[in-house]
């Protein structure tokens, strides 16, 4: 079994969802139960493969690439099919494989209009292929292909099943991401042509292992800064960082609940993962020069996102703006270029995926029952649907970074890492640390305000006599695993830190101290 998973595990995890999507296409449209069963079974098999890969992972050597598969692919440009995982990619791979079955379970009796489970589930599985592939790819062209695969399914998910402004939101999402991707592929091609060996011969490779070993040697300062800038735009728009964030609130607000959950839980992490997997290890010296700018934009995003939350009147849009703030903490940790900061950033990615995914699930269920997400019209959720009200309270507490829950270990160490960054501008980063700490106060403000307005008090007059149903079976099945994991990671954060640390140290080995 170990040999099978070592050779085929990652490829199966990436392409089985594609097989499942193809199977859905041949099932008659009227066979809804069969469609749902095939989609769920596919996602559970892929999740089981992921658990198997994790079970045989060598945690004592998490900094070494494992389960490596290396085969020729596009010979004319020397691009190869290379997939592998290490301690940085394993938690994000498992997060993806964990979230997708829960989204399908939630969808069981929550399909948005127009009612078309066949197409909706096929797009969900296609998204899974793109997300998994991005986290395992070790060739830049392969990485780019998987990175782009997620674009079309999410575009259609928002554009077909979204809210009233769905076309505007979907086109905005598509254009922003495509613009960043265009700059990113130019950066990748520049690396292909400019990377050289010790004798000065062109490497002409997209192999991320070879390029990381090269590390920008003999590359001019200007070229390095420009190439890193191209990757910064590609990944920064996906995160999204301030000021490229404006597509996110619209996409989240208009997307169906399932689309919002996948977008928050996994898709945003493709951008942050790109920084720690591609940009920083391949170009460590330009990374040091870009770090203060990245850190500055990160703390602006923290404060801007928090103030944006306080100005919102729509529950889903408020949660969307909170993502801008939370991803700011992730980017602050990354910008310190320390193992402490990047470990915190990876933990923050997983924690944000679970907690904000829960918040979007709850927001979707509130919309199903009240047919509105306008905060001033809501109230008394604890009276009419007490279990959902308590879960909203739990998720808000986790999101504001309450100790003992997963959110704390993503934010607090990221803030602390800015005290002693691995860049020359130590004083500047300590200012960033103070600003980020102030952001946590704003976070408590907007989350407690949301909780007070939605869950406490008595129902508004228009809903006072309405019979609001509490949680359904599919809600329990989809949300319980996320709640458990939020608590477990909050109590025992070493479940992730122990996995990521070796890989993070290895990825930063080319960066000298300030």
Tab-separated table of C-alpha atoms in Angstrom:
chain	number	residue	atom	x	y	z
A	1	UNK	CA	0.000	0.000	0.000
A	2	UNK	CA	2.816	2.399	0.882
A	3	UNK	CA	4.497	1.811	-2.510
A	4	UNK	CA	1.181	2.320	-4.295
A	5	UNK	CA	0.513	5.622	-2.525
A	6	UNK	CA	4.117	6.722	-2.983
A	7	UNK	CA	3.908	6.316	-6.737
A	8	UNK	CA	0.259	7.033	-7.460
A	9	UNK	CA	-1.271	8.671	-4.379
A	10	UNK	CA	-0.799	12.329	-5.336
A	11	UNK	CA	-1.754	11.831	-8.975
A	12	UNK	CA	-4.906	9.950	-7.947
A	13	UNK	CA	-5.806	12.723	-5.480
A	14	UNK	CA	-5.448	15.286	-8.275
A	15	UNK	CA	-7.214	13.473	-11.124
A	16	UNK	CA	-9.869	11.258	-9.512
A	17	UNK	CA	-12.160	14.312	-9.063
A	18	UNK	CA	-11.800	14.865	-12.817
A	19	UNK	CA	-12.910	11.265	-13.403
A	20	UNK	CA	-15.841	11.827	-11.037
A	21	UNK	CA	-16.843	14.976	-12.949
A	22	UNK	CA	-16.716	13.034	-16.230
A	23	UNK	CA	-18.919	10.309	-14.731
A	24	UNK	CA	-21.445	12.939	-13.668
A	25	UNK	CA	-21.654	14.122	-17.248
A	26	UNK	CA	-22.953	10.733	-18.470
A	27	UNK	CA	-25.525	10.284	-15.679
A	28	UNK	CA	-29.041	11.320	-16.808
A	29	UNK	CA	-30.121	14.699	-15.457
A	30	UNK	CA	-33.151	13.170	-13.734
A	31	UNK	CA	-30.982	10.849	-11.574
A	32	UNK	CA	-30.210	13.445	-8.905
A	33	UNK	CA	-29.574	10.990	-6.070
A	34	UNK	CA	-27.091	9.047	-8.203
A	35	UNK	CA	-25.318	12.279	-9.140
A	36	UNK	CA	-24.990	13.306	-5.495
A	37	UNK	CA	-23.829	9.819	-4.486
A	38	UNK	CA	-21.145	9.693	-7.201
A	39	UNK	CA	-19.848	13.176	-6.304
A	40	UNK	CA	-19.741	12.418	-2.580
A	41	UNK	CA	-18.162	8.991	-3.093
A	42	UNK	CA	-15.490	10.499	-5.342
A	43	UNK	CA	-14.608	13.197	-2.803
A	44	UNK	CA	-14.512	10.656	0.049
A	45	UNK	CA	-12.232	8.306	-1.898
A	46	UNK	CA	-9.901	11.216	-2.636
A	47	UNK	CA	-9.998	12.191	1.050
A	48	UNK	CA	-9.119	8.589	2.007
A	49	UNK	CA	-6.155	8.720	-0.402
A	50	UNK	CA	-5.022	11.936	1.282
A	51	UNK	CA	-5.248	10.298	4.707
A	52	UNK	CA	-3.185	7.393	3.370
A	53	UNK	CA	-0.531	9.753	2.010
A	54	UNK	CA	-0.434	11.552	5.377
A	55	UNK	CA	-0.205	8.249	7.273
A	56	UNK	CA	2.947	7.204	5.380
A	57	UNK	CA	4.490	10.689	5.348
A	58	UNK	CA	7.925	10.858	7.018
A	59	UNK	CA	7.333	13.606	9.581
A	60	UNK	CA	10.947	13.550	10.773
A	61	UNK	CA	12.015	14.700	7.298
A	62	UNK	CA	9.192	17.115	6.534
A	63	UNK	CA	11.632	19.478	4.813
A	64	UNK	CA	12.348	16.866	2.123
A	65	UNK	CA	10.047	16.425	-0.857
A	66	UNK	CA	8.257	13.079	-0.610
A	67	UNK	CA	6.027	10.958	-2.873
A	68	UNK	CA	7.971	12.419	-5.801
A	69	UNK	CA	6.741	11.583	-9.299
A	70	UNK	CA	8.841	12.915	-12.188
A	71	UNK	CA	7.946	12.140	-15.822
A	72	UNK	CA	8.459	13.915	-19.169
A	73	UNK	CA	5.505	16.078	-20.183
A	74	UNK	CA	6.113	18.889	-22.716
A	75	UNK	CA	9.580	18.098	-24.059
A	76	UNK	CA	9.776	21.044	-26.443
A	77	UNK	CA	9.968	23.478	-23.496
A	78	UNK	CA	11.478	20.991	-21.031
A	79	UNK	CA	8.408	21.083	-18.795
A	80	UNK	CA	7.909	17.919	-16.775
A	81	UNK	CA	5.083	16.315	-14.818
A	82	UNK	CA	6.576	16.638	-11.322
A	83	UNK	CA	4.419	16.263	-8.225
A	84	UNK	CA	5.533	15.947	-4.600
A	85	UNK	CA	4.659	17.125	-1.095
A	86	UNK	CA	6.541	18.337	1.943
A	87	UNK	CA	5.540	19.783	5.310
A	88	UNK	CA	4.344	23.074	3.798
A	89	UNK	CA	1.981	21.533	1.259
A	90	UNK	CA	0.624	18.595	3.296
A	91	UNK	CA	-1.648	20.633	5.664
A	92	UNK	CA	-3.117	22.617	2.754
A	93	UNK	CA	-3.618	19.459	0.684
A	94	UNK	CA	-5.487	17.826	3.576
A	95	UNK	CA	-7.539	21.009	4.140
A	96	UNK	CA	-8.695	20.863	0.503
A	97	UNK	CA	-9.556	17.166	0.650
A	98	UNK	CA	-11.391	17.780	3.957
A	99	UNK	CA	-13.486	20.751	2.789
A	100	UNK	CA	-14.797	19.398	-0.534
A	101	UNK	CA	-16.790	16.423	0.898
A	102	UNK	CA	-18.318	18.737	3.514
A	103	UNK	CA	-19.415	21.157	0.784
A	104	UNK	CA	-21.033	18.274	-1.125
A	105	UNK	CA	-22.794	17.028	2.037
A	106	UNK	CA	-24.106	20.535	2.707
A	107	UNK	CA	-25.272	20.761	-0.917
A	108	UNK	CA	-27.403	17.613	-0.542
A	109	UNK	CA	-30.554	19.638	0.128
A	110	UNK	CA	-29.168	23.153	-0.437
A	111	UNK	CA	-28.679	23.367	-4.209
A	112	UNK	CA	-29.008	26.990	-5.348
A	113	UNK	CA	-31.218	28.127	-8.197
A	114	UNK	CA	-31.216	27.347	-11.091
A	115	UNK	CA	-31.513	23.802	-9.773
A	116	UNK	CA	-28.886	21.762	-11.657
A	117	UNK	CA	-27.017	19.393	-9.291
A	118	UNK	CA	-25.251	17.650	-12.166
A	119	UNK	CA	-23.413	20.749	-13.408
A	120	UNK	CA	-22.928	22.183	-9.923
A	121	UNK	CA	-21.266	19.044	-8.535
A	122	UNK	CA	-19.149	18.560	-11.661
A	123	UNK	CA	-17.770	22.097	-11.256
A	124	UNK	CA	-17.074	21.402	-7.567
A	125	UNK	CA	-15.013	18.318	-8.453
A	126	UNK	CA	-13.203	20.211	-11.217
A	127	UNK	CA	-12.309	22.854	-8.626
A	128	UNK	CA	-10.902	20.115	-6.401
A	129	UNK	CA	-8.583	18.944	-9.195
A	130	UNK	CA	-7.202	22.472	-9.630
A	131	UNK	CA	-6.761	23.090	-5.913
A	132	UNK	CA	-5.080	19.741	-5.172
A	133	UNK	CA	-2.833	20.031	-8.224
A	134	UNK	CA	-1.610	23.476	-7.205
A	135	UNK	CA	-0.470	22.199	-3.811
A	136	UNK	CA	1.447	19.214	-5.227
A	137	UNK	CA	2.979	20.640	-8.443
A	138	UNK	CA	6.767	21.013	-8.576
A	139	UNK	CA	7.037	22.320	-12.148
A	140	UNK	CA	6.153	25.961	-12.845
A	141	UNK	CA	4.086	25.253	-15.961
A	142	UNK	CA	2.234	22.420	-14.219
A	143	UNK	CA	1.698	24.738	-11.226
A	144	UNK	CA	0.353	27.433	-13.560
A	145	UNK	CA	-2.047	25.031	-15.309
A	146	UNK	CA	-3.531	23.817	-12.011
A	147	UNK	CA	-3.567	27.393	-10.651
A	148	UNK	CA	-5.664	28.455	-13.664
A	149	UNK	CA	-7.965	25.414	-13.713
A	150	UNK	CA	-9.845	26.791	-10.698
A	151	UNK	CA	-10.668	30.014	-12.528
A	152	UNK	CA	-13.398	28.803	-14.897
A	153	UNK	CA	-15.383	26.598	-12.462
A	154	UNK	CA	-15.530	29.416	-9.908
A	155	UNK	CA	-16.458	31.911	-12.637
A	156	UNK	CA	-19.431	29.753	-13.659
A	157	UNK	CA	-20.353	28.973	-10.054
A	158	UNK	CA	-20.686	32.684	-9.315
A	159	UNK	CA	-22.053	33.692	-12.722
A	160	UNK	CA	-24.771	31.009	-12.952
A	161	UNK	CA	-25.786	30.320	-9.329
A	162	UNK	CA	-24.923	33.652	-7.715
A	163	UNK	CA	-27.038	36.567	-6.510
A	164	UNK	CA	-28.546	39.509	-8.362
A	165	UNK	CA	-25.184	41.073	-9.242
A	166	UNK	CA	-23.625	37.717	-10.181
A	167	UNK	CA	-22.495	38.673	-13.692
A	168	UNK	CA	-20.654	41.764	-12.469
A	169	UNK	CA	-19.009	39.829	-9.629
A	170	UNK	CA	-17.992	36.849	-11.792
A	171	UNK	CA	-16.486	38.981	-14.566
A	172	UNK	CA	-14.617	41.113	-12.020
A	173	UNK	CA	-13.227	37.972	-10.354
A	174	UNK	CA	-12.205	36.556	-13.742
A	175	UNK	CA	-10.502	39.717	-15.028
A	176	UNK	CA	-8.590	40.480	-11.817
A	177	UNK	CA	-7.287	36.928	-11.518
A	178	UNK	CA	-6.468	36.654	-15.217
A	179	UNK	CA	-4.495	39.911	-15.124
A	180	UNK	CA	-2.407	38.629	-12.221
A	181	UNK	CA	-1.897	35.302	-13.962
A	182	UNK	CA	-0.620	37.016	-17.119
A	183	UNK	CA	2.109	38.755	-15.116
A	184	UNK	CA	2.863	35.526	-13.265
A	185	UNK	CA	3.431	33.482	-16.438
A	186	UNK	CA	5.736	36.238	-17.774
A	187	UNK	CA	7.734	35.925	-14.527
A	188	UNK	CA	7.900	32.128	-14.927
A	189	UNK	CA	9.115	32.460	-18.525
A	190	UNK	CA	11.747	34.983	-17.398
A	191	UNK	CA	13.060	32.444	-14.898
A	192	UNK	CA	13.195	29.828	-17.675
A	193	UNK	CA	15.373	32.029	-19.887
A	194	UNK	CA	17.525	33.768	-17.247
A	195	UNK	CA	18.394	30.938	-14.848
A	196	UNK	CA	21.945	29.665	-15.382
A	197	UNK	CA	24.234	27.040	-13.872
A	198	UNK	CA	27.618	27.735	-12.270
A	199	UNK	CA	29.289	27.686	-15.711
A	200	UNK	CA	26.901	30.324	-17.043
A	201	UNK	CA	24.915	27.947	-19.254
A	202	UNK	CA	21.147	28.462	-19.425
A	203	UNK	CA	19.228	25.939	-17.318
A	204	UNK	CA	16.071	26.242	-19.458
A	205	UNK	CA	13.930	24.473	-16.895
A	206	UNK	CA	10.644	24.958	-15.069
A	207	UNK	CA	11.624	22.415	-12.385
A	208	UNK	CA	10.994	24.217	-9.080
A	209	UNK	CA	13.567	22.018	-7.311
A	210	UNK	CA	16.332	23.097	-9.721
A	211	UNK	CA	15.270	26.746	-9.667
A	212	UNK	CA	15.171	26.770	-5.856
A	213	UNK	CA	18.706	25.360	-5.782
A	214	UNK	CA	19.734	28.096	-8.249
A	215	UNK	CA	18.133	30.716	-5.991
A	216	UNK	CA	18.603	33.700	-8.307
A	217	UNK	CA	22.401	33.385	-8.498
A	218	UNK	CA	23.974	35.725	-11.108
A	219	UNK	CA	20.598	37.360	-11.726
A	220	UNK	CA	20.814	41.163	-11.863
A	221	UNK	CA	19.123	43.080	-9.068
A	222	UNK	CA	16.717	44.833	-11.440
A	223	UNK	CA	15.695	41.591	-13.162
A	224	UNK	CA	15.193	39.849	-9.819
A	225	UNK	CA	12.990	42.641	-8.470
A	226	UNK	CA	10.893	42.747	-11.660
A	227	UNK	CA	10.421	38.968	-11.810
A	228	UNK	CA	9.487	38.847	-8.126
A	229	UNK	CA	7.118	41.750	-8.817
A	230	UNK	CA	5.360	39.716	-11.512
A	231	UNK	CA	4.867	36.834	-9.089
A	232	UNK	CA	3.823	39.281	-6.370
A	233	UNK	CA	1.034	40.568	-8.627
A	234	UNK	CA	-0.121	37.074	-9.587
A	235	UNK	CA	-0.173	35.729	-6.063
A	236	UNK	CA	-1.131	39.010	-4.351
A	237	UNK	CA	-4.320	39.369	-6.417
A	238	UNK	CA	-5.304	35.807	-5.523
A	239	UNK	CA	-4.765	36.314	-1.753
A	240	UNK	CA	-6.106	39.096	-2.182
A	241	UNK	CA	-3.860	41.802	-0.762
A	242	UNK	CA	-4.740	45.484	-0.486
A	243	UNK	CA	-5.220	47.222	-2.968
A	244	UNK	CA	-6.095	44.229	-5.203
A	245	UNK	CA	-8.838	43.042	-2.859
A	246	UNK	CA	-11.879	44.694	-4.422
A	247	UNK	CA	-12.988	41.594	-6.362
A	248	UNK	CA	-13.318	39.543	-3.159
A	249	UNK	CA	-16.302	41.167	-1.346
A	250	UNK	CA	-18.323	41.150	-4.579
A	251	UNK	CA	-17.419	37.536	-5.376
A	252	UNK	CA	-18.225	36.345	-1.841
A	253	UNK	CA	-21.468	38.300	-1.601
A	254	UNK	CA	-22.821	37.085	-4.939
A	255	UNK	CA	-21.475	33.502	-4.865
A	256	UNK	CA	-23.712	30.650	-3.674
A	257	UNK	CA	-22.881	29.435	-0.168
A	258	UNK	CA	-20.808	26.509	-1.431
A	259	UNK	CA	-18.807	28.802	-3.706
A	260	UNK	CA	-18.112	31.208	-0.837
A	261	UNK	CA	-16.924	28.351	1.385
A	262	UNK	CA	-14.528	26.955	-1.241
A	263	UNK	CA	-13.307	30.449	-2.107
A	264	UNK	CA	-12.578	31.324	1.524
A	265	UNK	CA	-11.346	27.913	2.686
A	266	UNK	CA	-8.993	27.028	-0.157
A	267	UNK	CA	-8.857	29.330	-3.195
A	268	UNK	CA	-7.408	32.331	-1.338
A	269	UNK	CA	-4.661	30.037	-0.017
A	270	UNK	CA	-3.387	29.378	-3.537
A	271	UNK	CA	-1.982	32.924	-3.504
A	272	UNK	CA	-0.290	32.743	-0.109
A	273	UNK	CA	1.026	29.256	-0.920
A	274	UNK	CA	2.539	30.647	-4.140
A	275	UNK	CA	4.623	33.096	-2.108
A	276	UNK	CA	6.095	30.445	0.209
A	277	UNK	CA	6.457	27.709	-2.419
A	278	UNK	CA	7.564	29.632	-5.511
A	279	UNK	CA	8.465	33.298	-5.067
A	280	UNK	CA	10.513	33.318	-1.857
A	281	UNK	CA	12.547	30.080	-2.277
A	282	UNK	CA	13.420	30.786	-5.937
A	283	UNK	CA	14.248	34.499	-5.506
A	284	UNK	CA	15.340	34.939	-1.863
A	285	UNK	CA	17.304	38.192	-2.327
A	286	UNK	CA	14.515	40.070	-4.141
A	287	UNK	CA	12.163	38.700	-1.469
A	288	UNK	CA	14.181	40.526	1.202
A	289	UNK	CA	13.856	43.805	-0.717
A	290	UNK	CA	10.145	43.320	-1.371
A	291	UNK	CA	9.394	42.229	2.237
A	292	UNK	CA	8.823	45.729	3.759
A	293	UNK	CA	6.364	46.582	0.973
A	294	UNK	CA	4.533	43.291	1.380
A	295	UNK	CA	4.391	43.788	5.161
A	296	UNK	CA	3.145	47.361	4.710
A	297	UNK	CA	0.339	46.320	2.370
A	298	UNK	CA	-0.509	43.474	4.759
A	299	UNK	CA	-1.083	45.764	7.766
A	300	UNK	CA	-3.006	48.251	5.604
A	301	UNK	CA	-5.206	45.305	4.606
A	302	UNK	CA	-5.681	44.344	8.264
A	303	UNK	CA	-6.934	47.803	9.266
A	304	UNK	CA	-8.788	48.498	6.006
A	305	UNK	CA	-10.549	45.116	6.128
A	306	UNK	CA	-11.558	45.659	9.750
A	307	UNK	CA	-12.901	49.164	9.109
A	308	UNK	CA	-14.682	47.843	6.028
A	309	UNK	CA	-16.397	45.230	8.224
A	310	UNK	CA	-17.672	47.910	10.587
A	311	UNK	CA	-19.266	49.720	7.636
A	312	UNK	CA	-21.149	46.718	6.203
A	313	UNK	CA	-24.891	46.191	6.328
A	314	UNK	CA	-24.839	42.699	4.749
A	315	UNK	CA	-23.763	39.708	6.856
A	316	UNK	CA	-22.000	37.897	4.004
A	317	UNK	CA	-20.197	41.007	2.821
A	318	UNK	CA	-18.961	41.634	6.381
A	319	UNK	CA	-17.484	38.126	6.530
A	320	UNK	CA	-15.880	38.748	3.122
A	321	UNK	CA	-14.149	41.905	4.355
A	322	UNK	CA	-12.974	39.995	7.431
A	323	UNK	CA	-11.113	37.684	5.019
A	324	UNK	CA	-9.147	40.685	3.722
A	325	UNK	CA	-8.083	41.431	7.311
A	326	UNK	CA	-7.286	37.810	8.226
A	327	UNK	CA	-5.234	37.219	5.088
A	328	UNK	CA	-3.339	40.372	6.057
A	329	UNK	CA	-2.059	38.538	9.144
A	330	UNK	CA	-0.983	35.625	6.948
A	331	UNK	CA	0.920	37.948	4.612
A	332	UNK	CA	2.506	39.793	7.562
A	333	UNK	CA	3.875	36.479	8.845
A	334	UNK	CA	5.213	35.621	5.376
A	335	UNK	CA	6.807	39.061	4.930
A	336	UNK	CA	8.974	38.606	8.056
A	337	UNK	CA	10.871	35.837	6.188
A	338	UNK	CA	11.308	33.997	9.497
A	339	UNK	CA	10.483	30.364	10.178
A	340	UNK	CA	8.325	31.549	13.096
A	341	UNK	CA	6.329	33.907	10.862
A	342	UNK	CA	5.824	31.511	7.953
A	343	UNK	CA	4.840	28.652	10.277
A	344	UNK	CA	2.247	31.021	11.755
A	345	UNK	CA	1.134	31.968	8.244
A	346	UNK	CA	0.522	28.336	7.226
A	347	UNK	CA	-1.379	27.721	10.451
A	348	UNK	CA	-3.344	30.905	9.753
A	349	UNK	CA	-4.254	29.619	6.283
A	350	UNK	CA	-5.702	26.407	7.719
A	351	UNK	CA	-7.445	28.184	10.618
A	352	UNK	CA	-8.939	30.839	8.339
A	353	UNK	CA	-10.171	28.145	5.964
A	354	UNK	CA	-12.006	26.314	8.726
A	355	UNK	CA	-13.381	29.314	10.626
A	356	UNK	CA	-14.402	31.535	7.728
A	357	UNK	CA	-15.763	28.482	5.920
A	358	UNK	CA	-17.988	27.894	8.972
A	359	UNK	CA	-19.110	31.525	8.983
A	360	UNK	CA	-20.103	31.345	5.312
A	361	UNK	CA	-21.961	28.068	5.902
A	362	UNK	CA	-23.936	29.747	8.693
A	363	UNK	CA	-24.559	32.875	6.621
A	364	UNK	CA	-25.914	30.695	3.809
A	365	UNK	CA	-28.247	28.900	6.180
A	366	UNK	CA	-29.471	32.226	7.598
A	367	UNK	CA	-30.191	33.369	4.019
A	368	UNK	CA	-32.125	30.133	3.325
A	369	UNK	CA	-34.357	30.705	6.340
A	370	UNK	CA	-34.800	34.490	6.405
A	371	UNK	CA	-34.284	35.189	2.677
A	372	UNK	CA	-32.128	38.159	3.588
A	373	UNK	CA	-28.674	38.856	4.986
A	374	UNK	CA	-29.347	42.504	5.801
A	375	UNK	CA	-28.100	42.815	9.366
A	376	UNK	CA	-30.687	45.385	10.486
A	377	UNK	CA	-33.515	42.993	9.531
A	378	UNK	CA	-32.000	40.069	11.435
A	379	UNK	CA	-32.020	39.397	15.168
A	380	UNK	CA	-33.072	36.831	17.736
A	381	UNK	CA	-31.354	33.890	16.023
A	382	UNK	CA	-30.726	32.371	19.453
A	383	UNK	CA	-34.489	32.489	20.068
A	384	UNK	CA	-35.651	31.020	16.766
A	385	UNK	CA	-32.716	28.720	15.876
A	386	UNK	CA	-30.661	28.379	19.068
A	387	UNK	CA	-28.186	25.762	17.811
A	388	UNK	CA	-27.302	27.853	14.792
A	389	UNK	CA	-27.069	30.924	17.016
A	390	UNK	CA	-24.606	29.214	19.344
A	391	UNK	CA	-22.532	28.034	16.385
A	392	UNK	CA	-22.434	31.586	15.057
A	393	UNK	CA	-21.153	32.700	18.471
A	394	UNK	CA	-18.527	29.928	18.467
A	395	UNK	CA	-17.353	30.852	14.969
A	396	UNK	CA	-17.154	34.562	15.820
A	397	UNK	CA	-15.060	33.797	18.913
A	398	UNK	CA	-12.748	31.587	16.853
A	399	UNK	CA	-12.447	34.259	14.164
A	400	UNK	CA	-11.495	37.029	16.600
A	401	UNK	CA	-8.607	34.875	17.869
A	402	UNK	CA	-9.900	33.584	21.203
A	403	UNK	CA	-7.156	31.477	22.899
A	404	UNK	CA	-7.989	27.791	22.828
A	405	UNK	CA	-9.436	27.961	19.316
A	406	UNK	CA	-7.574	27.670	16.006
A	407	UNK	CA	-7.763	31.365	15.068
A	408	UNK	CA	-5.452	32.365	17.930
A	409	UNK	CA	-2.485	30.402	16.578
A	410	UNK	CA	-2.760	31.974	13.155
A	411	UNK	CA	-2.859	35.593	14.338
A	412	UNK	CA	-0.839	35.933	17.553
A	413	UNK	CA	2.411	34.288	16.330
A	414	UNK	CA	2.165	36.202	13.031
A	415	UNK	CA	2.002	39.481	14.971
A	416	UNK	CA	4.835	38.396	17.278
A	417	UNK	CA	7.057	37.367	14.355
A	418	UNK	CA	7.123	41.003	13.181
A	419	UNK	CA	9.103	41.934	16.313
A	420	UNK	CA	12.236	40.201	15.009
A	421	UNK	CA	12.004	39.901	11.202
A	422	UNK	CA	14.724	38.457	8.988
A	423	UNK	CA	15.086	41.735	7.072
A	424	UNK	CA	17.112	44.921	7.754
A	425	UNK	CA	14.053	47.131	8.505
A	426	UNK	CA	13.480	45.811	12.039
A	427	UNK	CA	12.055	49.097	13.389
A	428	UNK	CA	9.556	49.342	10.547
A	429	UNK	CA	8.302	45.823	11.182
A	430	UNK	CA	7.840	46.604	14.875
A	431	UNK	CA	5.547	49.437	13.804
A	432	UNK	CA	3.707	46.889	11.652
A	433	UNK	CA	3.423	44.668	14.722
A	434	UNK	CA	1.709	47.418	16.731
A	435	UNK	CA	-0.697	48.239	13.878
A	436	UNK	CA	-1.554	44.545	13.427
A	437	UNK	CA	-2.197	44.210	17.160
A	438	UNK	CA	-4.622	47.145	16.980
A	439	UNK	CA	-6.351	45.265	14.176
A	440	UNK	CA	-7.280	42.485	16.613
A	441	UNK	CA	-9.246	45.025	18.666
A	442	UNK	CA	-11.184	46.062	15.568
A	443	UNK	CA	-11.771	42.359	14.796
A	444	UNK	CA	-13.340	41.845	18.208
A	445	UNK	CA	-15.468	44.926	17.584
A	446	UNK	CA	-16.968	43.948	14.240
A	447	UNK	CA	-17.432	40.257	15.109
A	448	UNK	CA	-19.125	40.942	18.459
A	449	UNK	CA	-21.249	43.619	16.778
A	450	UNK	CA	-22.308	41.066	14.144
A	451	UNK	CA	-23.089	38.483	16.816
A	452	UNK	CA	-25.089	40.956	18.905
A	453	UNK	CA	-27.183	42.187	15.969
A	454	UNK	CA	-27.880	38.756	14.437
A	455	UNK	CA	-28.090	36.332	17.358
A	456	UNK	CA	-29.187	38.318	20.414
A	457	UNK	CA	-32.368	40.235	21.163
A	458	UNK	CA	-35.785	39.267	19.847
A	459	UNK	CA	-36.758	38.580	16.224
A	460	UNK	CA	-37.766	41.640	14.202
A	461	UNK	CA	-41.490	42.131	13.634
A	462	UNK	CA	-41.425	40.796	10.059
A	463	UNK	CA	-40.022	37.438	11.269
A	464	UNK	CA	-41.554	37.292	14.775
A	465	UNK	CA	-44.350	34.937	13.710
A	466	UNK	CA	-42.300	33.014	11.141
A	467	UNK	CA	-41.405	29.407	11.876
A	468	UNK	CA	-37.625	29.333	11.437
A	469	UNK	CA	-36.174	25.817	11.330
A	470	UNK	CA	-32.950	25.125	13.195
A	471	UNK	CA	-30.122	22.972	11.859
A	472	UNK	CA	-30.830	20.086	9.479
A	473	UNK	CA	-29.057	16.727	9.384
A	474	UNK	CA	-26.823	17.848	6.512
A	475	UNK	CA	-25.826	20.905	8.551
A	476	UNK	CA	-24.717	18.693	11.437
A	477	UNK	CA	-22.787	16.375	9.126
A	478	UNK	CA	-21.051	19.224	7.278
A	479	UNK	CA	-20.281	21.489	10.237
A	480	UNK	CA	-19.432	19.110	13.100
A	481	UNK	CA	-16.038	18.016	11.650
A	482	UNK	CA	-15.045	21.670	11.171
A	483	UNK	CA	-16.019	22.585	14.743
A	484	UNK	CA	-14.037	19.631	16.115
A	485	UNK	CA	-10.954	20.561	14.110
A	486	UNK	CA	-11.153	24.238	15.159
A	487	UNK	CA	-11.105	23.112	18.812
A	488	UNK	CA	-8.441	20.405	18.372
A	489	UNK	CA	-6.042	22.730	16.534
A	490	UNK	CA	-6.668	25.437	19.115
A	491	UNK	CA	-5.753	23.101	21.960
A	492	UNK	CA	-2.906	21.280	20.215
A	493	UNK	CA	-1.397	23.538	17.500
A	494	UNK	CA	1.648	21.260	17.147
A	495	UNK	CA	-0.483	19.080	14.891
A	496	UNK	CA	0.401	21.605	12.178
A	497	UNK	CA	3.525	23.332	13.509
A	498	UNK	CA	5.391	20.024	13.845
A	499	UNK	CA	4.598	19.185	10.214
A	500	UNK	CA	5.448	22.561	8.687
A	501	UNK	CA	8.564	23.606	10.612
A	502	UNK	CA	11.148	21.453	8.819
A	503	UNK	CA	9.898	22.464	5.382
A	504	UNK	CA	9.752	26.162	6.303
A	505	UNK	CA	13.327	26.130	7.626
A	506	UNK	CA	14.454	24.402	4.422
A	507	UNK	CA	12.670	26.944	2.193
A	508	UNK	CA	14.306	29.870	4.017
A	509	UNK	CA	17.811	28.370	4.019
A	510	UNK	CA	19.002	30.697	1.226
A	511	UNK	CA	18.068	33.869	3.141
A	512	UNK	CA	20.780	35.205	5.417
A	513	UNK	CA	19.981	37.140	8.583
A	514	UNK	CA	19.738	40.954	8.550
